[in-house]
mmCIF file of C-alpha atoms and ligand atoms in Angstrom:
data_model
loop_
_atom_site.group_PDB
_atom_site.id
_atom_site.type_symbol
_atom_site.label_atom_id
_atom_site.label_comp_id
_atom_site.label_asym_id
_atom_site.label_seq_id
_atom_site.Cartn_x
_atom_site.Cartn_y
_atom_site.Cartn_z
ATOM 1 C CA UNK A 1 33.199 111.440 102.770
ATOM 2 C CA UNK A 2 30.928 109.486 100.076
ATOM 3 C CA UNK A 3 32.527 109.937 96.289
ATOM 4 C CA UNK A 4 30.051 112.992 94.749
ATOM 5 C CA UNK A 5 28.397 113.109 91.628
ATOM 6 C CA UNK A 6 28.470 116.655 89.873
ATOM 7 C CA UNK A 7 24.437 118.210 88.825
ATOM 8 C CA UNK A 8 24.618 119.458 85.235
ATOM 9 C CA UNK A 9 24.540 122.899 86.797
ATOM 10 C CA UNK A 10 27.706 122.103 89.060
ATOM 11 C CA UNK A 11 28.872 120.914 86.133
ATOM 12 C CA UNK A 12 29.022 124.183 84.617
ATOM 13 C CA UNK A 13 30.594 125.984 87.212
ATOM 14 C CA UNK A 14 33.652 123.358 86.862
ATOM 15 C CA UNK A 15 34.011 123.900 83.825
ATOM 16 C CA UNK A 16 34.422 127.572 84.295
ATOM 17 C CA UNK A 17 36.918 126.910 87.078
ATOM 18 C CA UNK A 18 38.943 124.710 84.805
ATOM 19 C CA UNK A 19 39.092 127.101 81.953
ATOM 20 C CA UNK A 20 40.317 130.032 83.997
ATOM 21 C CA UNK A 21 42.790 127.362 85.465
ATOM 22 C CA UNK A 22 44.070 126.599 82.320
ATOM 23 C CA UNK A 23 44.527 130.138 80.748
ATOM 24 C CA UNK A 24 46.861 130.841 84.347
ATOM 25 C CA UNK A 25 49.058 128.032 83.404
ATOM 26 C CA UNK A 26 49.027 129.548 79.965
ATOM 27 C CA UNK A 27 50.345 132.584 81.074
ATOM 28 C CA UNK A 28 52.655 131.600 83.447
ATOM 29 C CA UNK A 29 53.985 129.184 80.637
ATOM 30 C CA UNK A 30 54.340 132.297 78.634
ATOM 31 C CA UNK A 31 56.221 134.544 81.537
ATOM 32 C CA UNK A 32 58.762 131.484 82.437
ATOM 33 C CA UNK A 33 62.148 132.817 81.485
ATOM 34 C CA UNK A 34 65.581 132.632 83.209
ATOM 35 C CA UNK A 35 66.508 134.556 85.426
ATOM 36 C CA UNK A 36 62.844 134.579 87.161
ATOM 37 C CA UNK A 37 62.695 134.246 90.999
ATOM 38 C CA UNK A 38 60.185 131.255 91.984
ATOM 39 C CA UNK A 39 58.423 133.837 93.991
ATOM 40 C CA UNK A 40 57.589 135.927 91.310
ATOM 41 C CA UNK A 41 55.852 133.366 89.367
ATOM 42 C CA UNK A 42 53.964 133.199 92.949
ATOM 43 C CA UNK A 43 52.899 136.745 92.559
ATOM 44 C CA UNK A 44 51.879 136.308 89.009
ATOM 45 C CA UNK A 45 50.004 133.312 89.477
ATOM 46 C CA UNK A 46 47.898 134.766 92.219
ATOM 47 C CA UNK A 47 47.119 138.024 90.451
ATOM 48 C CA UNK A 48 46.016 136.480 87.314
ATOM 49 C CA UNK A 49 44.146 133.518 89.782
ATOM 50 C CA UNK A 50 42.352 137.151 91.314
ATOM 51 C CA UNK A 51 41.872 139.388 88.248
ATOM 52 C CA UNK A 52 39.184 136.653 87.350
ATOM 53 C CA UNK A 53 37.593 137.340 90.422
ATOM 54 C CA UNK A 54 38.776 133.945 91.663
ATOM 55 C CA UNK A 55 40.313 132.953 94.571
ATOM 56 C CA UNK A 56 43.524 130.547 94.764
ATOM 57 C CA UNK A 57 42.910 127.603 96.616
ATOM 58 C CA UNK A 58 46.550 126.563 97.631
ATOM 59 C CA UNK A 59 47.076 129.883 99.752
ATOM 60 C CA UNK A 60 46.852 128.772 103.692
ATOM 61 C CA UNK A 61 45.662 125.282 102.636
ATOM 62 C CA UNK A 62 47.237 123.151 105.942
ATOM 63 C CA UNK A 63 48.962 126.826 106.292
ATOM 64 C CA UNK A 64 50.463 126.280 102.841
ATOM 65 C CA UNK A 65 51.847 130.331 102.504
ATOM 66 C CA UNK A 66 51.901 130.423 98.946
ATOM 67 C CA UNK A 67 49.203 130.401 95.608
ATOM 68 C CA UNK A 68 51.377 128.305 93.061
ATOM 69 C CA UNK A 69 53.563 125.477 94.175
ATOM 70 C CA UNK A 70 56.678 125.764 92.569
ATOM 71 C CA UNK A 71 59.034 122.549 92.291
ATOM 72 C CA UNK A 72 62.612 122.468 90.854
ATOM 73 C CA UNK A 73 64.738 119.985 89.496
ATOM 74 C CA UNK A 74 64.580 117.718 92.349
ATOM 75 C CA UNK A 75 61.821 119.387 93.734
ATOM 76 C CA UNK A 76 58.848 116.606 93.798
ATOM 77 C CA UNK A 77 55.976 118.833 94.439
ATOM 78 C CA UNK A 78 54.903 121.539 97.054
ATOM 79 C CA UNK A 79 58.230 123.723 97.116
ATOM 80 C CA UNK A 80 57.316 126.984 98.276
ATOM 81 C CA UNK A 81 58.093 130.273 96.181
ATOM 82 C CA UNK A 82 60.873 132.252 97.442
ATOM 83 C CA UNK A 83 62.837 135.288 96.731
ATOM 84 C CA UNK A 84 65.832 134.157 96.348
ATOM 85 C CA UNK A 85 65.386 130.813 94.026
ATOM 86 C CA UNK A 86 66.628 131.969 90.557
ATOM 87 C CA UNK A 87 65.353 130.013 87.487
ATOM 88 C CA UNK A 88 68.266 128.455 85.045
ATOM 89 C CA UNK A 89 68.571 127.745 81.905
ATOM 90 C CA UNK A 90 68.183 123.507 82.216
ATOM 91 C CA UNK A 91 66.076 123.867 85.196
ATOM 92 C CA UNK A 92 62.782 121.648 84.872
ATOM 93 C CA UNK A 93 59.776 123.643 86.960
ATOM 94 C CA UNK A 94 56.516 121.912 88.137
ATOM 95 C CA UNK A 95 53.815 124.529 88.605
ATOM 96 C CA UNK A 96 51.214 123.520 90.491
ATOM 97 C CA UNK A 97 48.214 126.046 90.859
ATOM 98 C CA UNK A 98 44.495 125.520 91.688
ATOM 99 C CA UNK A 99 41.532 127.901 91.852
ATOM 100 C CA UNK A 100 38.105 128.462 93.631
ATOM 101 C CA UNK A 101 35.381 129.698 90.715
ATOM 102 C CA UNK A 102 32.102 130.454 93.011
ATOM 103 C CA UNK A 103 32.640 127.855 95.544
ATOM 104 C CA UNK A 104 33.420 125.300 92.881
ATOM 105 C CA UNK A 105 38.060 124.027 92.454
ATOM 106 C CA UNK A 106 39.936 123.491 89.757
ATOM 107 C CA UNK A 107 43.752 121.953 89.970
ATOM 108 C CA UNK A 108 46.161 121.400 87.362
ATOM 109 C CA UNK A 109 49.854 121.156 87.146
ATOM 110 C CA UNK A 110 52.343 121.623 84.248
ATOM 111 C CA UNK A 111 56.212 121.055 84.278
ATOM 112 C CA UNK A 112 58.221 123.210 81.695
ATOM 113 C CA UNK A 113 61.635 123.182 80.766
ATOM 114 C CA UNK A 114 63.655 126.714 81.142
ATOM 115 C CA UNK A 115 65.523 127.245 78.126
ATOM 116 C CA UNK A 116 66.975 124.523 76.571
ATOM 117 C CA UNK A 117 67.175 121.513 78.946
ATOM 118 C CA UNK A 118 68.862 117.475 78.647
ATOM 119 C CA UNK A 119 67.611 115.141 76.436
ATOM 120 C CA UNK A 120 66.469 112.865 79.506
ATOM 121 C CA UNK A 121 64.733 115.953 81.096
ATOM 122 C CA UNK A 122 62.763 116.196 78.144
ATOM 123 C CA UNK A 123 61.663 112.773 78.351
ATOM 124 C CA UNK A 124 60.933 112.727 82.290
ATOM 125 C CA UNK A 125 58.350 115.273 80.940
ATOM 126 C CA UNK A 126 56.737 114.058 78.160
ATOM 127 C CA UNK A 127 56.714 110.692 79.745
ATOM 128 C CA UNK A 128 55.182 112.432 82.661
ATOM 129 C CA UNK A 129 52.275 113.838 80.495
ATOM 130 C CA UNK A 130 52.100 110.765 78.393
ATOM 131 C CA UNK A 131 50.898 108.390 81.670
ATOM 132 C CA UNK A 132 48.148 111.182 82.425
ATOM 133 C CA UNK A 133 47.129 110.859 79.094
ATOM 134 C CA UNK A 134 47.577 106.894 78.907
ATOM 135 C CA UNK A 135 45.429 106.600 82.571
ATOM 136 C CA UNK A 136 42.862 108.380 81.292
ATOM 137 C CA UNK A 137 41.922 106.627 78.397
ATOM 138 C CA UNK A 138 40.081 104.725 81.217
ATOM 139 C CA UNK A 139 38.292 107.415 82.696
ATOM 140 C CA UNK A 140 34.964 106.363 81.771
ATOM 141 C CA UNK A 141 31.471 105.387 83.423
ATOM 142 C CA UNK A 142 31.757 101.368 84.225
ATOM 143 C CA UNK A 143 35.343 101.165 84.614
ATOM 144 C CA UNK A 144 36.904 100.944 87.811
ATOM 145 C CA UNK A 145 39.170 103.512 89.393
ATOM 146 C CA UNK A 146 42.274 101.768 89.657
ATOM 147 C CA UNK A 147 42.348 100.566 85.792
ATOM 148 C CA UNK A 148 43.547 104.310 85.474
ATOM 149 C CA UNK A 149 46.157 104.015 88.243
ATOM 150 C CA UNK A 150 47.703 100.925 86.841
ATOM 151 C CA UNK A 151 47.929 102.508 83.273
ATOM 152 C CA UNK A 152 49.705 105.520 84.384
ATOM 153 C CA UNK A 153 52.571 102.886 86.653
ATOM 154 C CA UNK A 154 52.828 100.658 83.600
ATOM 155 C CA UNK A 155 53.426 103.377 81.310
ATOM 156 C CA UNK A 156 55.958 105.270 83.593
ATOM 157 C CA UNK A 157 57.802 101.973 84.759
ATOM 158 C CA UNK A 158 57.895 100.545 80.893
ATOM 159 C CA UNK A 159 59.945 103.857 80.219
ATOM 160 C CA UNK A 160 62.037 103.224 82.979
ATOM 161 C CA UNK A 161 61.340 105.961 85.307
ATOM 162 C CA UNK A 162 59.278 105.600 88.582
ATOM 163 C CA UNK A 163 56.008 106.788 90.414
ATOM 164 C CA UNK A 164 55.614 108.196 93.498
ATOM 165 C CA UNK A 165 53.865 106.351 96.163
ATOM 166 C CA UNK A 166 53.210 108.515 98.875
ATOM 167 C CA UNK A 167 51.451 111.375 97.036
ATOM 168 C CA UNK A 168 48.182 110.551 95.296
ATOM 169 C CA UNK A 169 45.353 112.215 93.273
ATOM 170 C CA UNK A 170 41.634 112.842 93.857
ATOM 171 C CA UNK A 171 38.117 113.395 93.899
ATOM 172 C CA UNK A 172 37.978 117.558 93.512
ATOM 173 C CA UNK A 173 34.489 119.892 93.621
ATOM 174 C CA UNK A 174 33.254 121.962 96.411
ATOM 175 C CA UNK A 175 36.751 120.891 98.200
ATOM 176 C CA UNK A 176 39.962 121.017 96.512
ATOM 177 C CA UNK A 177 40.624 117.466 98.063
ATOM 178 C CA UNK A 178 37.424 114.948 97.900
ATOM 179 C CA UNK A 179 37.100 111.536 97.888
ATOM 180 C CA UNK A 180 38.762 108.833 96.262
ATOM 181 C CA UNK A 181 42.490 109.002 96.487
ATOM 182 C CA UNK A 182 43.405 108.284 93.017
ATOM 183 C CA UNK A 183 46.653 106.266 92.981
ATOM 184 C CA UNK A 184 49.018 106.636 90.260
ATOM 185 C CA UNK A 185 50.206 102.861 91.139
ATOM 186 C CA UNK A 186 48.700 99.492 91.412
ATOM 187 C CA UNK A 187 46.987 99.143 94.761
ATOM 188 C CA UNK A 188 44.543 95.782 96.301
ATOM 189 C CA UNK A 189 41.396 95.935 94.688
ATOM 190 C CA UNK A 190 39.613 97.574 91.411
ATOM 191 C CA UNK A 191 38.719 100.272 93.435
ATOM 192 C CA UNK A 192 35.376 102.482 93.085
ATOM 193 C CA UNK A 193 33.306 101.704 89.810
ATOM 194 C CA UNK A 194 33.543 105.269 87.517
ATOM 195 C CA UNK A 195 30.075 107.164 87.287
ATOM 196 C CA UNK A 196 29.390 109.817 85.007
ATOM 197 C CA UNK A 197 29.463 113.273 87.584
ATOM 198 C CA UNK A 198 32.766 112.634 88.774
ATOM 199 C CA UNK A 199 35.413 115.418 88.872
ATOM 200 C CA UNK A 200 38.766 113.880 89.786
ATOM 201 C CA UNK A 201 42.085 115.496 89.905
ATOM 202 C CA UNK A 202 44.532 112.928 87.968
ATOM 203 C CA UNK A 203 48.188 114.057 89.162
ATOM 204 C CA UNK A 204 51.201 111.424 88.099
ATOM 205 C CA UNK A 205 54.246 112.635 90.185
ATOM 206 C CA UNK A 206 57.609 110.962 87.838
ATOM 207 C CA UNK A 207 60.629 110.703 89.059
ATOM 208 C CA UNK A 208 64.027 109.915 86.515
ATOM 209 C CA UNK A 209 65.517 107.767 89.766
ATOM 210 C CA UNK A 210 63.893 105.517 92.512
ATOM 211 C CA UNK A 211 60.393 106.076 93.751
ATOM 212 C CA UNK A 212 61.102 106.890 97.197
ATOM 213 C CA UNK A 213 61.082 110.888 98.339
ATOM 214 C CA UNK A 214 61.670 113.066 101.520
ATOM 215 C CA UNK A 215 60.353 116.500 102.567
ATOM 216 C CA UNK A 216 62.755 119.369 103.688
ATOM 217 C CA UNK A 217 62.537 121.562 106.687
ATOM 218 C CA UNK A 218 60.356 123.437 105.400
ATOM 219 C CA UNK A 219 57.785 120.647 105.800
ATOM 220 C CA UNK A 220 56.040 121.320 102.653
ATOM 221 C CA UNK A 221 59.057 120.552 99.654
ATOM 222 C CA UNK A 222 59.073 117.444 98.903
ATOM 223 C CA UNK A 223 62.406 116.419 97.274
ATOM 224 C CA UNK A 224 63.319 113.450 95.183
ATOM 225 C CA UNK A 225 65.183 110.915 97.704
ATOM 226 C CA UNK A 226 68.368 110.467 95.404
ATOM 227 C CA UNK A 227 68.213 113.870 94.045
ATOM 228 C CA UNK A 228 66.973 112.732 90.813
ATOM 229 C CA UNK A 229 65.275 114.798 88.460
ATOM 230 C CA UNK A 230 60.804 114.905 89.182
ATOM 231 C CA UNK A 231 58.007 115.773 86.708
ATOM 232 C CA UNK A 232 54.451 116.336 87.822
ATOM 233 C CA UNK A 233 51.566 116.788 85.649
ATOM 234 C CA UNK A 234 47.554 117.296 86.546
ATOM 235 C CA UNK A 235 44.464 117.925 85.274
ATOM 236 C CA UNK A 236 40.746 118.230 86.618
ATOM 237 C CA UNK A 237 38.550 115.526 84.446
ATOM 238 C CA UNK A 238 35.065 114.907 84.569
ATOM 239 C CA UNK A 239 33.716 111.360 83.924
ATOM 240 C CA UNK A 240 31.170 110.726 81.331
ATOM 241 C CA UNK A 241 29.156 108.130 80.095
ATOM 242 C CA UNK A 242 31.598 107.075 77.057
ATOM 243 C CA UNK A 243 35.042 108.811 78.436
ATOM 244 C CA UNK A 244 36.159 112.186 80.024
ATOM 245 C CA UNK A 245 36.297 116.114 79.443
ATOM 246 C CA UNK A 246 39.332 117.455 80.672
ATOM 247 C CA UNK A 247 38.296 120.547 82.033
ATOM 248 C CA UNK A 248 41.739 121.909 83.116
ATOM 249 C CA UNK A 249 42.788 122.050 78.950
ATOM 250 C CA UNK A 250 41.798 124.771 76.662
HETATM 251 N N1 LIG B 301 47.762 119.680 93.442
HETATM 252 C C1 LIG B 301 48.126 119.622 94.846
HETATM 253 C C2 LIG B 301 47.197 118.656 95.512
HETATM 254 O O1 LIG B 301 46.317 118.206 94.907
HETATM 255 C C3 LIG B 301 48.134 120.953 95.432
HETATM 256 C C4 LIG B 301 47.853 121.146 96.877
HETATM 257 S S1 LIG B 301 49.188 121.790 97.643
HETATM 258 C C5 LIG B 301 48.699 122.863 98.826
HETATM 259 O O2 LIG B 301 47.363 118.261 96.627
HETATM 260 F F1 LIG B 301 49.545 123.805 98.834
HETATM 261 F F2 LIG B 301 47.555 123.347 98.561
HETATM 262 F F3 LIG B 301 48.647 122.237 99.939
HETATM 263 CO CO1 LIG B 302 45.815 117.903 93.095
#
């Protein structure tokens, strides 16, 4: 599938996805306490994702059964709510949660902290947000692709934590997943030259160990190899002619 370029009009109706995106993660930012079952921030996610008349993209994706992904501790990404996983105080969550705003996605993640969490947890996730922030400061029409993937690695690595490798981000619009992949690592090649139209999902996935993961069972959780702590954090940008709008951000 070719890379697409966004019409002001499309445009538009991304922008509107992204803004109701970001006012769910608000909320479920807000309703994050211990104590809370994973599942329940399922529930809340989806009815918040449908009160706007939206619909949650996740839900059956490849038969994912859930609307929010909901990653602890370990958890990389993609853990699936459930009744019985009880939030802690020290836990670290990922929320992942993306939304369909007439026919156009949005995707976005956030990791949180449940009550008062380690000094290195903290860091995993501002270090986590930092690289999104430090890729994207070459999100811009002329530049090529992968000067924002080596940002985020160099930025990530230079604090001593890693990136995972077999989990990338990408081109979003009509689909949730569109062309390119957008590595969050150095790869062969500069990769596709930035135009202004693009709507990529930029997703760094940290972890406080080694790179490597392994997915449970379940074949959806996808779990930190040495059972180190994992941060994620995503937003939907659009490329423009002299940087980015990150529509996923209030
Ligand atoms: N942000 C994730 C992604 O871009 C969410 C998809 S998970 C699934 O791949 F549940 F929808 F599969
Ligand atoms: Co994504």
């Amino acid at each position: 599938m070719a890379v697409t370029i966004k019409s002001e009009k499309q445009i538009a109706l991304m922008r509107e996805a992204g803004r109701l995106l970001a006012i769910t993660h608000d909320e479920l930012h807000k309703a994050l306490k211990p104590g809370m079952t994973t599942l329940e921030i399922d529930r809340l996610g989806e009815e918040i994702i449908r009160d706007f008349g939206c619909v949650p993209n996740f839900k059956n994706y490849n038969g994912y059964p859930a609307s929010i992904c909901v990653s602890v501790n370990d958890e990389v990404v993609h853990g699936i709510p459930t009744s019985d996983r009880v939030l802690k105080e020290g836990d670290i969550v990922s929320l992942d949660a993306g939304l369909i705003y007439k026919g156009y996605h949005s995707d976005a993640a956030r990791t949180w902290g449940i009550g008062t969490i380690s000094n290195e947890a903290q860091r995993l996730i501002d270090v986590t947000r930092e690289s999104f922030f430090k890729g994207i400061s070459f999100a811009k029409e002329g530049n090529h692709l992968h000067e924002i993937s080596a940002a985020i690695q160099d930025y990530v690595e230079g604090n001593g934590f890693s990136i995972v490798r077999d989990l990338v981000g990408h081109g979003i619009g009509t689909h949730l997943h569109e062309d390119p992949e957008v590595p969050n690592f150095r790869i062969k090649g500069r990769g596709i030259r930035l135009a202004a139209g693009m709507t990529l999902a930029i997703e760094p996935m940290v972890n406080a160990g080694g790179w490597q993961v392994a997915c449970l069972d379940d074949d959806w959780t996808v779990v930190t190899e040495d059972g180190s702590l994992s941060a994620h954090y995503e937003n939907t940008i659009l490329i423009t002619k002299d940087g980015c709008e990150i529509l996923t951000m209030v």
